JSON list of C-alpha atoms in Angstrom, two decimals:
[
{"chain": "A", "resi": 5, "resn": "UNK", "atom": "CA", "xyz": [-14.87, 42.33, 33.13]},
{"chain": "A", "resi": 6, "resn": "UNK", "atom": "CA", "xyz": [-11.38, 42.93, 31.94]},
{"chain": "A", "resi": 7, "resn": "UNK", "atom": "CA", "xyz": [-10.12, 40.17, 29.65]},
{"chain": "A", "resi": 8, "resn": "UNK", "atom": "CA", "xyz": [-6.75, 39.75, 28.01]},
{"chain": "A", "resi": 9, "resn": "UNK", "atom": "CA", "xyz": [-5.81, 37.63, 25.01]},
{"chain": "A", "resi": 10, "resn": "UNK", "atom": "CA", "xyz": [-2.33, 37.02, 23.79]},
{"chain": "A", "resi": 11, "resn": "UNK", "atom": "CA", "xyz": [-1.54, 36.25, 20.18]},
{"chain": "A", "resi": 12, "resn": "UNK", "atom": "CA", "xyz": [1.47, 35.84, 17.94]},
{"chain": "A", "resi": 13, "resn": "UNK", "atom": "CA", "xyz": [3.72, 33.36, 16.16]},
{"chain": "A", "resi": 14, "resn": "UNK", "atom": "CA", "xyz": [4.17, 30.08, 18.03]},
{"chain": "A", "resi": 15, "resn": "UNK", "atom": "CA", "xyz": [7.58, 29.39, 16.34]},
{"chain": "A", "resi": 16, "resn": "UNK", "atom": "CA", "xyz": [10.48, 31.89, 16.05]},
{"chain": "A", "resi": 17, "resn": "UNK", "atom": "CA", "xyz": [13.84, 31.12, 14.59]},
{"chain": "A", "resi": 18, "resn": "UNK", "atom": "CA", "xyz": [17.01, 31.76, 16.72]},
{"chain": "A", "resi": 19, "resn": "UNK", "atom": "CA", "xyz": [18.41, 35.28, 16.36]},
{"chain": "A", "resi": 20, "resn": "UNK", "atom": "CA", "xyz": [15.06, 36.63, 15.08]},
{"chain": "A", "resi": 21, "resn": "UNK", "atom": "CA", "xyz": [12.56, 38.87, 16.89]},
{"chain": "A", "resi": 22, "resn": "UNK", "atom": "CA", "xyz": [9.69, 37.57, 18.91]},
{"chain": "A", "resi": 23, "resn": "UNK", "atom": "CA", "xyz": [6.58, 39.81, 18.56]},
{"chain": "A", "resi": 24, "resn": "UNK", "atom": "CA", "xyz": [3.40, 39.27, 20.65]},
{"chain": "A", "resi": 25, "resn": "UNK", "atom": "CA", "xyz": [0.25, 41.26, 21.12]},
{"chain": "A", "resi": 26, "resn": "UNK", "atom": "CA", "xyz": [-2.19, 41.36, 24.00]},
{"chain": "A", "resi": 27, "resn": "UNK", "atom": "CA", "xyz": [-5.76, 42.45, 23.12]},
{"chain": "A", "resi": 28, "resn": "UNK", "atom": "CA", "xyz": [-7.58, 43.98, 26.08]},
{"chain": "A", "resi": 29, "resn": "UNK", "atom": "CA", "xyz": [-11.37, 44.00, 26.24]},
{"chain": "A", "resi": 30, "resn": "UNK", "atom": "CA", "xyz": [-13.84, 45.02, 28.92]},
{"chain": "A", "resi": 31, "resn": "UNK", "atom": "CA", "xyz": [-11.80, 48.11, 29.79]},
{"chain": "A", "resi": 32, "resn": "UNK", "atom": "CA", "xyz": [-9.44, 50.72, 28.40]},
{"chain": "A", "resi": 33, "resn": "UNK", "atom": "CA", "xyz": [-5.67, 50.49, 28.59]},
{"chain": "A", "resi": 34, "resn": "UNK", "atom": "CA", "xyz": [-5.65, 54.16, 29.26]},
{"chain": "A", "resi": 35, "resn": "UNK", "atom": "CA", "xyz": [-7.16, 53.56, 32.71]},
{"chain": "A", "resi": 36, "resn": "UNK", "atom": "CA", "xyz": [-4.89, 55.75, 34.97]},
{"chain": "A", "resi": 37, "resn": "UNK", "atom": "CA", "xyz": [-4.48, 53.22, 37.79]},
{"chain": "A", "resi": 38, "resn": "UNK", "atom": "CA", "xyz": [-3.44, 50.26, 35.59]},
{"chain": "A", "resi": 39, "resn": "UNK", "atom": "CA", "xyz": [-0.15, 48.90, 34.47]},
{"chain": "A", "resi": 40, "resn": "UNK", "atom": "CA", "xyz": [0.09, 46.21, 31.63]},
{"chain": "A", "resi": 41, "resn": "UNK", "atom": "CA", "xyz": [2.71, 43.59, 32.01]},
{"chain": "A", "resi": 42, "resn": "UNK", "atom": "CA", "xyz": [4.40, 40.58, 30.36]},
{"chain": "A", "resi": 43, "resn": "UNK", "atom": "CA", "xyz": [5.47, 37.45, 32.25]},
{"chain": "A", "resi": 44, "resn": "UNK", "atom": "CA", "xyz": [6.92, 34.31, 30.92]},
{"chain": "A", "resi": 45, "resn": "UNK", "atom": "CA", "xyz": [7.23, 30.77, 32.07]},
{"chain": "A", "resi": 46, "resn": "UNK", "atom": "CA", "xyz": [9.64, 28.27, 30.46]},
{"chain": "A", "resi": 47, "resn": "UNK", "atom": "CA", "xyz": [8.23, 24.78, 30.31]},
{"chain": "A", "resi": 48, "resn": "UNK", "atom": "CA", "xyz": [8.22, 23.19, 33.67]},
{"chain": "A", "resi": 49, "resn": "UNK", "atom": "CA", "xyz": [9.82, 26.20, 35.28]},
{"chain": "A", "resi": 50, "resn": "UNK", "atom": "CA", "xyz": [8.92, 29.23, 37.31]},
{"chain": "A", "resi": 51, "resn": "UNK", "atom": "CA", "xyz": [7.44, 32.77, 36.43]},
{"chain": "A", "resi": 52, "resn": "UNK", "atom": "CA", "xyz": [9.79, 35.47, 35.19]},
{"chain": "A", "resi": 53, "resn": "UNK", "atom": "CA", "xyz": [8.68, 39.08, 35.06]},
{"chain": "A", "resi": 54, "resn": "UNK", "atom": "CA", "xyz": [9.59, 40.62, 31.65]},
{"chain": "A", "resi": 55, "resn": "UNK", "atom": "CA", "xyz": [8.35, 44.13, 32.12]},
{"chain": "A", "resi": 56, "resn": "UNK", "atom": "CA", "xyz": [5.44, 46.51, 32.19]},
{"chain": "A", "resi": 57, "resn": "UNK", "atom": "CA", "xyz": [4.01, 49.68, 30.64]},
{"chain": "A", "resi": 58, "resn": "UNK", "atom": "CA", "xyz": [1.88, 52.27, 32.30]},
{"chain": "A", "resi": 59, "resn": "UNK", "atom": "CA", "xyz": [-1.15, 54.04, 30.96]},
{"chain": "A", "resi": 60, "resn": "UNK", "atom": "CA", "xyz": [1.04, 57.03, 30.07]},
{"chain": "A", "resi": 61, "resn": "UNK", "atom": "CA", "xyz": [3.54, 54.84, 28.16]},
{"chain": "A", "resi": 62, "resn": "UNK", "atom": "CA", "xyz": [6.25, 54.68, 30.92]},
{"chain": "A", "resi": 63, "resn": "UNK", "atom": "CA", "xyz": [8.08, 51.31, 30.71]},
{"chain": "A", "resi": 64, "resn": "UNK", "atom": "CA", "xyz": [9.71, 49.16, 33.24]},
{"chain": "A", "resi": 65, "resn": "UNK", "atom": "CA", "xyz": [11.89, 46.29, 32.11]},
{"chain": "A", "resi": 66, "resn": "UNK", "atom": "CA", "xyz": [13.67, 43.32, 33.77]},
{"chain": "A", "resi": 67, "resn": "UNK", "atom": "CA", "xyz": [17.32, 44.18, 33.91]},
{"chain": "A", "resi": 68, "resn": "UNK", "atom": "CA", "xyz": [18.26, 40.78, 32.45]},
{"chain": "A", "resi": 69, "resn": "UNK", "atom": "CA", "xyz": [16.19, 41.46, 29.32]},
{"chain": "A", "resi": 70, "resn": "UNK", "atom": "CA", "xyz": [16.31, 45.24, 29.09]},
{"chain": "A", "resi": 71, "resn": "UNK", "atom": "CA", "xyz": [18.67, 45.27, 26.15]},
{"chain": "A", "resi": 72, "resn": "UNK", "atom": "CA", "xyz": [16.45, 43.06, 24.04]},
{"chain": "A", "resi": 73, "resn": "UNK", "atom": "CA", "xyz": [12.82, 43.95, 25.10]},
{"chain": "A", "resi": 74, "resn": "UNK", "atom": "CA", "xyz": [10.34, 46.60, 24.10]},
{"chain": "A", "resi": 75, "resn": "UNK", "atom": "CA", "xyz": [6.83, 46.84, 25.59]},
{"chain": "A", "resi": 76, "resn": "UNK", "atom": "CA", "xyz": [4.44, 49.33, 24.09]},
{"chain": "A", "resi": 77, "resn": "UNK", "atom": "CA", "xyz": [0.82, 50.38, 24.48]},
{"chain": "A", "resi": 78, "resn": "UNK", "atom": "CA", "xyz": [-1.41, 51.05, 21.44]},
{"chain": "A", "resi": 79, "resn": "UNK", "atom": "CA", "xyz": [-4.34, 53.00, 22.77]},
{"chain": "A", "resi": 80, "resn": "UNK", "atom": "CA", "xyz": [-6.08, 53.26, 19.41]},
{"chain": "A", "resi": 81, "resn": "UNK", "atom": "CA", "xyz": [-6.42, 49.48, 19.32]},
{"chain": "A", "resi": 82, "resn": "UNK", "atom": "CA", "xyz": [-6.56, 48.94, 23.06]},
{"chain": "A", "resi": 83, "resn": "UNK", "atom": "CA", "xyz": [-3.69, 46.45, 23.01]},
{"chain": "A", "resi": 84, "resn": "UNK", "atom": "CA", "xyz": [-0.19, 45.88, 24.41]},
{"chain": "A", "resi": 85, "resn": "UNK", "atom": "CA", "xyz": [2.77, 44.65, 22.56]},
{"chain": "A", "resi": 86, "resn": "UNK", "atom": "CA", "xyz": [6.01, 42.85, 23.32]},
{"chain": "A", "resi": 87, "resn": "UNK", "atom": "CA", "xyz": [9.06, 42.65, 21.08]},
{"chain": "A", "resi": 88, "resn": "UNK", "atom": "CA", "xyz": [12.10, 40.52, 22.15]},
{"chain": "A", "resi": 89, "resn": "UNK", "atom": "CA", "xyz": [15.07, 40.64, 19.87]},
{"chain": "A", "resi": 90, "resn": "UNK", "atom": "CA", "xyz": [17.86, 38.14, 19.15]},
{"chain": "A", "resi": 91, "resn": "UNK", "atom": "CA", "xyz": [15.98, 35.19, 20.67]},
{"chain": "A", "resi": 92, "resn": "UNK", "atom": "CA", "xyz": [17.57, 31.88, 21.62]},
{"chain": "A", "resi": 93, "resn": "UNK", "atom": "CA", "xyz": [16.26, 28.64, 22.82]},
{"chain": "A", "resi": 94, "resn": "UNK", "atom": "CA", "xyz": [16.37, 30.05, 26.31]},
{"chain": "A", "resi": 95, "resn": "UNK", "atom": "CA", "xyz": [13.46, 32.35, 25.35]},
{"chain": "A", "resi": 96, "resn": "UNK", "atom": "CA", "xyz": [11.14, 29.40, 24.74]},
{"chain": "A", "resi": 97, "resn": "UNK", "atom": "CA", "xyz": [8.32, 29.85, 27.12]},
{"chain": "A", "resi": 98, "resn": "UNK", "atom": "CA", "xyz": [4.65, 30.38, 27.70]},
{"chain": "A", "resi": 99, "resn": "UNK", "atom": "CA", "xyz": [4.17, 34.17, 27.56]},
{"chain": "A", "resi": 100, "resn": "UNK", "atom": "CA", "xyz": [1.38, 35.78, 29.54]},
{"chain": "A", "resi": 101, "resn": "UNK", "atom": "CA", "xyz": [0.15, 39.38, 29.56]},
{"chain": "A", "resi": 102, "resn": "UNK", "atom": "CA", "xyz": [-1.49, 40.68, 32.69]},
{"chain": "A", "resi": 103, "resn": "UNK", "atom": "CA", "xyz": [-2.99, 43.83, 34.14]},
{"chain": "A", "resi": 104, "resn": "UNK", "atom": "CA", "xyz": [-1.93, 45.34, 37.40]},
{"chain": "A", "resi": 105, "resn": "UNK", "atom": "CA", "xyz": [-3.66, 47.94, 39.52]},
{"chain": "A", "resi": 106, "resn": "UNK", "atom": "CA", "xyz": [-1.72, 50.59, 41.29]},
{"chain": "A", "resi": 107, "resn": "UNK", "atom": "CA", "xyz": [1.38, 48.40, 41.78]},
{"chain": "A", "resi": 108, "resn": "UNK", "atom": "CA", "xyz": [3.42, 46.74, 39.04]},
{"chain": "A", "resi": 109, "resn": "UNK", "atom": "CA", "xyz": [3.31, 43.31, 40.67]},
{"chain": "A", "resi": 110, "resn": "UNK", "atom": "CA", "xyz": [-0.39, 43.54, 41.60]},
{"chain": "A", "resi": 111, "resn": "UNK", "atom": "CA", "xyz": [-1.25, 41.39, 38.59]},
{"chain": "A", "resi": 112, "resn": "UNK", "atom": "CA", "xyz": [-4.91, 40.76, 39.06]},
{"chain": "A", "resi": 113, "resn": "UNK", "atom": "CA", "xyz": [-5.97, 39.75, 35.51]},
{"chain": "A", "resi": 114, "resn": "UNK", "atom": "CA", "xyz": [-4.12, 37.38, 33.32]},
{"chain": "A", "resi": 115, "resn": "UNK", "atom": "CA", "xyz": [-4.51, 36.18, 29.80]},
{"chain": "A", "resi": 116, "resn": "UNK", "atom": "CA", "xyz": [-4.35, 32.47, 29.08]},
{"chain": "A", "resi": 117, "resn": "UNK", "atom": "CA", "xyz": [-0.88, 32.68, 27.80]},
{"chain": "A", "resi": 118, "resn": "UNK", "atom": "CA", "xyz": [0.66, 31.81, 24.43]},
{"chain": "A", "resi": 119, "resn": "UNK", "atom": "CA", "xyz": [3.53, 29.37, 23.86]},
{"chain": "A", "resi": 120, "resn": "UNK", "atom": "CA", "xyz": [6.54, 30.52, 21.91]},
{"chain": "A", "resi": 121, "resn": "UNK", "atom": "CA", "xyz": [9.07, 28.09, 20.83]},
{"chain": "A", "resi": 122, "resn": "UNK", "atom": "CA", "xyz": [12.49, 29.22, 19.58]},
{"chain": "A", "resi": 123, "resn": "UNK", "atom": "CA", "xyz": [13.82, 26.75, 17.12]},
{"chain": "A", "resi": 124, "resn": "UNK", "atom": "CA", "xyz": [15.23, 26.49, 13.56]},
{"chain": "B", "resi": 6, "resn": "UNK", "atom": "CA", "xyz": [18.34, 31.63, 40.69]},
{"chain": "B", "resi": 7, "resn": "UNK", "atom": "CA", "xyz": [15.84, 34.05, 42.06]},
{"chain": "B", "resi": 8, "resn": "UNK", "atom": "CA", "xyz": [16.58, 36.71, 44.81]},
{"chain": "B", "resi": 9, "resn": "UNK", "atom": "CA", "xyz": [13.50, 35.45, 46.50]},
{"chain": "B", "resi": 10, "resn": "UNK", "atom": "CA", "xyz": [13.90, 31.99, 48.02]},
{"chain": "B", "resi": 11, "resn": "UNK", "atom": "CA", "xyz": [10.91, 29.67, 48.43]},
{"chain": "B", "resi": 12, "resn": "UNK", "atom": "CA", "xyz": [10.93, 25.96, 49.38]},
{"chain": "B", "resi": 13, "resn": "UNK", "atom": "CA", "xyz": [10.56, 23.89, 46.35]},
{"chain": "B", "resi": 14, "resn": "UNK", "atom": "CA", "xyz": [7.77, 21.73, 47.92]},
{"chain": "B", "resi": 15, "resn": "UNK", "atom": "CA", "xyz": [5.33, 21.61, 50.81]},
{"chain": "B", "resi": 16, "resn": "UNK", "atom": "CA", "xyz": [2.60, 19.17, 51.78]},
{"chain": "B", "resi": 17, "resn": "UNK", "atom": "CA", "xyz": [-0.26, 18.73, 54.20]},
{"chain": "B", "resi": 18, "resn": "UNK", "atom": "CA", "xyz": [-3.28, 16.69, 54.80]},
{"chain": "B", "resi": 19, "resn": "UNK", "atom": "CA", "xyz": [-6.92, 17.96, 54.42]},
{"chain": "B", "resi": 20, "resn": "UNK", "atom": "CA", "xyz": [-7.92, 20.23, 57.20]},
{"chain": "B", "resi": 21, "resn": "UNK", "atom": "CA", "xyz": [-4.34, 21.04, 58.20]},
{"chain": "B", "resi": 22, "resn": "UNK", "atom": "CA", "xyz": [-2.75, 24.51, 58.28]},
{"chain": "B", "resi": 23, "resn": "UNK", "atom": "CA", "xyz": [0.49, 24.98, 56.28]},
{"chain": "B", "resi": 24, "resn": "UNK", "atom": "CA", "xyz": [2.74, 27.88, 55.61]},
{"chain": "B", "resi": 25, "resn": "UNK", "atom": "CA", "xyz": [4.95, 28.75, 52.72]},
{"chain": "B", "resi": 26, "resn": "UNK", "atom": "CA", "xyz": [7.92, 31.03, 53.20]},
{"chain": "B", "resi": 27, "resn": "UNK", "atom": "CA", "xyz": [9.50, 33.58, 50.86]},
{"chain": "B", "resi": 28, "resn": "UNK", "atom": "CA", "xyz": [12.94, 34.90, 51.91]},
{"chain": "B", "resi": 29, "resn": "UNK", "atom": "CA", "xyz": [14.37, 38.00, 50.48]},
{"chain": "B", "resi": 30, "resn": "UNK", "atom": "CA", "xyz": [16.46, 41.07, 51.50]},
{"chain": "B", "resi": 31, "resn": "UNK", "atom": "CA", "xyz": [16.27, 44.65, 52.47]},
{"chain": "B", "resi": 32, "resn": "UNK", "atom": "CA", "xyz": [16.29, 45.55, 48.70]},
{"chain": "B", "resi": 33, "resn": "UNK", "atom": "CA", "xyz": [13.18, 43.70, 48.03]},
{"chain": "B", "resi": 34, "resn": "UNK", "atom": "CA", "xyz": [10.72, 42.25, 50.68]},
{"chain": "B", "resi": 35, "resn": "UNK", "atom": "CA", "xyz": [11.67, 44.48, 53.46]},
{"chain": "B", "resi": 36, "resn": "UNK", "atom": "CA", "xyz": [10.98, 47.74, 51.55]},
{"chain": "B", "resi": 37, "resn": "UNK", "atom": "CA", "xyz": [8.24, 46.78, 49.06]},
{"chain": "B", "resi": 38, "resn": "UNK", "atom": "CA", "xyz": [4.85, 45.01, 49.11]},
{"chain": "B", "resi": 39, "resn": "UNK", "atom": "CA", "xyz": [4.68, 41.30, 48.59]},
{"chain": "B", "resi": 40, "resn": "UNK", "atom": "CA", "xyz": [2.13, 39.59, 46.37]},
{"chain": "B", "resi": 41, "resn": "UNK", "atom": "CA", "xyz": [1.24, 35.83, 46.24]},
{"chain": "B", "resi": 42, "resn": "UNK", "atom": "CA", "xyz": [0.01, 33.85, 43.25]},
{"chain": "B", "resi": 43, "resn": "UNK", "atom": "CA", "xyz": [-1.59, 30.43, 42.93]},
{"chain": "B", "resi": 44, "resn": "UNK", "atom": "CA", "xyz": [-1.06, 28.48, 39.73]},
{"chain": "B", "resi": 45, "resn": "UNK", "atom": "CA", "xyz": [-3.17, 25.49, 39.24]},
{"chain": "B", "resi": 46, "resn": "UNK", "atom": "CA", "xyz": [-1.93, 22.84, 36.75]},
{"chain": "B", "resi": 47, "resn": "UNK", "atom": "CA", "xyz": [-2.34, 24.05, 33.16]},
{"chain": "B", "resi": 48, "resn": "UNK", "atom": "CA", "xyz": [-3.73, 27.37, 34.03]},
{"chain": "B", "resi": 49, "resn": "UNK", "atom": "CA", "xyz": [-2.56, 31.00, 34.33]},
{"chain": "B", "resi": 50, "resn": "UNK", "atom": "CA", "xyz": [-1.44, 32.26, 37.77]},
{"chain": "B", "resi": 51, "resn": "UNK", "atom": "CA", "xyz": [-4.11, 33.80, 39.91]},
{"chain": "B", "resi": 52, "resn": "UNK", "atom": "CA", "xyz": [-3.55, 36.71, 42.39]},
{"chain": "B", "resi": 53, "resn": "UNK", "atom": "CA", "xyz": [-4.07, 35.34, 45.87]},
{"chain": "B", "resi": 54, "resn": "UNK", "atom": "CA", "xyz": [-2.63, 38.04, 48.23]},
{"chain": "B", "resi": 55, "resn": "UNK", "atom": "CA", "xyz": [-1.70, 41.64, 47.46]},
{"chain": "B", "resi": 56, "resn": "UNK", "atom": "CA", "xyz": [0.07, 44.26, 49.53]},
{"chain": "B", "resi": 57, "resn": "UNK", "atom": "CA", "xyz": [1.41, 41.69, 51.93]},
{"chain": "B", "resi": 58, "resn": "UNK", "atom": "CA", "xyz": [-1.81, 40.58, 53.46]},
{"chain": "B", "resi": 59, "resn": "UNK", "atom": "CA", "xyz": [-4.85, 41.71, 51.52]},
{"chain": "B", "resi": 60, "resn": "UNK", "atom": "CA", "xyz": [-7.23, 39.25, 49.76]},
{"chain": "B", "resi": 61, "resn": "UNK", "atom": "CA", "xyz": [-8.81, 40.07, 46.41]},
{"chain": "B", "resi": 62, "resn": "UNK", "atom": "CA", "xyz": [-12.54, 39.63, 46.21]},
{"chain": "B", "resi": 63, "resn": "UNK", "atom": "CA", "xyz": [-13.36, 35.91, 45.91]},
{"chain": "B", "resi": 64, "resn": "UNK", "atom": "CA", "xyz": [-10.28, 34.54, 47.61]},
{"chain": "B", "resi": 65, "resn": "UNK", "atom": "CA", "xyz": [-11.34, 32.46, 50.67]},
{"chain": "B", "resi": 66, "resn": "UNK", "atom": "CA", "xyz": [-10.18, 33.75, 54.08]},
{"chain": "B", "resi": 67, "resn": "UNK", "atom": "CA", "xyz": [-8.41, 30.36, 54.54]},
{"chain": "B", "resi": 68, "resn": "UNK", "atom": "CA", "xyz": [-5.58, 32.04, 52.64]},
{"chain": "B", "resi": 69, "resn": "UNK", "atom": "CA", "xyz": [-3.61, 34.76, 54.49]},
{"chain": "B", "resi": 70, "resn": "UNK", "atom": "CA", "xyz": [-0.34, 36.56, 53.97]},
{"chain": "B", "resi": 71, "resn": "UNK", "atom": "CA", "xyz": [2.14, 38.22, 56.29]},
{"chain": "B", "resi": 72, "resn": "UNK", "atom": "CA", "xyz": [5.52, 39.97, 56.18]},
{"chain": "B", "resi": 73, "resn": "UNK", "atom": "CA", "xyz": [8.29, 40.51, 58.75]},
{"chain": "B", "resi": 74, "resn": "UNK", "atom": "CA", "xyz": [11.50, 42.07, 57.92]},
{"chain": "B", "resi": 75, "resn": "UNK", "atom": "CA", "xyz": [13.09, 40.45, 54.83]},
{"chain": "B", "resi": 76, "resn": "UNK", "atom": "CA", "xyz": [10.60, 37.44, 54.86]},
{"chain": "B", "resi": 77, "resn": "UNK", "atom": "CA", "xyz": [7.02, 36.88, 53.89]},
{"chain": "B", "resi": 78, "resn": "UNK", "atom": "CA", "xyz": [4.70, 33.94, 54.43]},
{"chain": "B", "resi": 79, "resn": "UNK", "atom": "CA", "xyz": [1.57, 32.57, 52.97]},
{"chain": "B", "resi": 80, "resn": "UNK", "atom": "CA", "xyz": [-0.65, 30.49, 55.21]},
{"chain": "B", "resi": 81, "resn": "UNK", "atom": "CA", "xyz": [-3.37, 28.18, 54.09]},
{"chain": "B", "resi": 82, "resn": "UNK", "atom": "CA", "xyz": [-5.72, 26.88, 56.80]},
{"chain": "B", "resi": 83, "resn": "UNK", "atom": "CA", "xyz": [-8.28, 24.07, 56.44]},
{"chain": "B", "resi": 84, "resn": "UNK", "atom": "CA", "xyz": [-6.36, 22.62, 53.60]},
{"chain": "B", "resi": 85, "resn": "UNK", "atom": "CA", "xyz": [-8.35, 21.22, 50.66]},
{"chain": "B", "resi": 86, "resn": "UNK", "atom": "CA", "xyz": [-7.53, 19.03, 47.75]},
{"chain": "B", "resi": 87, "resn": "UNK", "atom": "CA", "xyz": [-8.25, 21.84, 45.29]},
{"chain": "B", "resi": 88, "resn": "UNK", "atom": "CA", "xyz": [-5.40, 23.92, 46.98]},
{"chain": "B", "resi": 89, "resn": "UNK", "atom": "CA", "xyz": [-2.90, 21.51, 45.32]},
{"chain": "B", "resi": 90, "resn": "UNK", "atom": "CA", "xyz": [-1.03, 24.00, 43.09]},
{"chain": "B", "resi": 91, "resn": "UNK", "atom": "CA", "xyz": [2.18, 25.85, 42.73]},
{"chain": "B", "resi": 92, "resn": "UNK", "atom": "CA", "xyz": [2.52, 29.10, 44.79]},
{"chain": "B", "resi": 93, "resn": "UNK", "atom": "CA", "xyz": [4.75, 32.10, 43.91]},
{"chain": "B", "resi": 94, "resn": "UNK", "atom": "CA", "xyz": [5.68, 35.19, 45.89]},
{"chain": "B", "resi": 95, "resn": "UNK", "atom": "CA", "xyz": [6.63, 38.36, 44.07]},
{"chain": "B", "resi": 96, "resn": "UNK", "atom": "CA", "xyz": [7.84, 41.82, 44.86]},
{"chain": "B", "resi": 97, "resn": "UNK", "atom": "CA", "xyz": [9.93, 44.70, 43.51]},
{"chain": "B", "resi": 98, "resn": "UNK", "atom": "CA", "xyz": [13.70, 44.75, 43.95]},
{"chain": "B", "resi": 99, "resn": "UNK", "atom": "CA", "xyz": [15.24, 48.20, 44.44]},
{"chain": "B", "resi": 100, "resn": "UNK", "atom": "CA", "xyz": [18.75, 47.04, 43.46]},
{"chain": "B", "resi": 101, "resn": "UNK", "atom": "CA", "xyz": [17.67, 45.25, 40.25]},
{"chain": "B", "resi": 102, "resn": "UNK", "atom": "CA", "xyz": [14.96, 47.96, 39.59]},
{"chain": "B", "resi": 103, "resn": "UNK", "atom": "CA", "xyz": [12.70, 45.20, 38.47]},
{"chain": "B", "resi": 104, "resn": "UNK", "atom": "CA", "xyz": [10.02, 42.80, 39.52]},
{"chain": "B", "resi": 105, "resn": "UNK", "atom": "CA", "xyz": [11.00, 39.39, 40.86]},
{"chain": "B", "resi": 106, "resn": "UNK", "atom": "CA", "xyz": [9.19, 36.14, 41.43]},
{"chain": "B", "resi": 107, "resn": "UNK", "atom": "CA", "xyz": [10.24, 33.53, 43.90]},
{"chain": "B", "resi": 108, "resn": "UNK", "atom": "CA", "xyz": [11.01, 30.06, 42.41]},
{"chain": "B", "resi": 109, "resn": "UNK", "atom": "CA", "xyz": [7.63, 28.67, 43.40]},
{"chain": "B", "resi": 110, "resn": "UNK", "atom": "CA", "xyz": [6.49, 26.12, 45.95]},
{"chain": "B", "resi": 111, "resn": "UNK", "atom": "CA", "xyz": [4.58, 23.09, 44.82]},
{"chain": "B", "resi": 112, "resn": "UNK", "atom": "CA", "xyz": [1.99, 22.25, 47.38]},
{"chain": "B", "resi": 113, "resn": "UNK", "atom": "CA", "xyz": [0.77, 18.69, 47.67]},
{"chain": "B", "resi": 114, "resn": "UNK", "atom": "CA", "xyz": [-2.42, 17.72, 49.60]},
{"chain": "B", "resi": 115, "resn": "UNK", "atom": "CA", "xyz": [-1.86, 14.17, 50.80]}
]
């Protein structure tokens, strides 16, 4: 069974870069019918789609974050990465990675999430 | 402010049937599949409905989804206390060229 596990620093300073990884087990990220996405949830608020990457490396980003975000797939390590530059307090959130089958929003497997706080 | 509008809250008593609406536009709901997620307190979201009305394996048939025009709905019949959660709709928006979630609806089972 596919499992996803996010990891990365829990604290990032304003203006710096947030970097997270999502280790995938129980399946290959090269699976041709899968997309791999990042979603975040500020404390006490709703879900926000950040973006996704396909098995072939094609990326899809939220227009509101597009200028600051990079999502990539490392097939050799079977993991997905998220980079978000120039962070502010508004980027403080629980960050989830998730897999989607056939459709970008068909997010059928989620990691447990990792909390990232932006503060000096 | 999301392009998908959900009521912030809903409530019902055990055994009751309730519906949660998700209102959008021709750029999103009307022209793309809608997905529904359930988020229990302190846990990651769980896919509840995909492609407007399909249930993943393991999701009880008490949960059903529908779509008409620029709106979608999630119905829960035979309400149970364990259904108390936050529910989100999601779809693709052709104008934004990105995925969008509704603001979420907190369901309380009285």
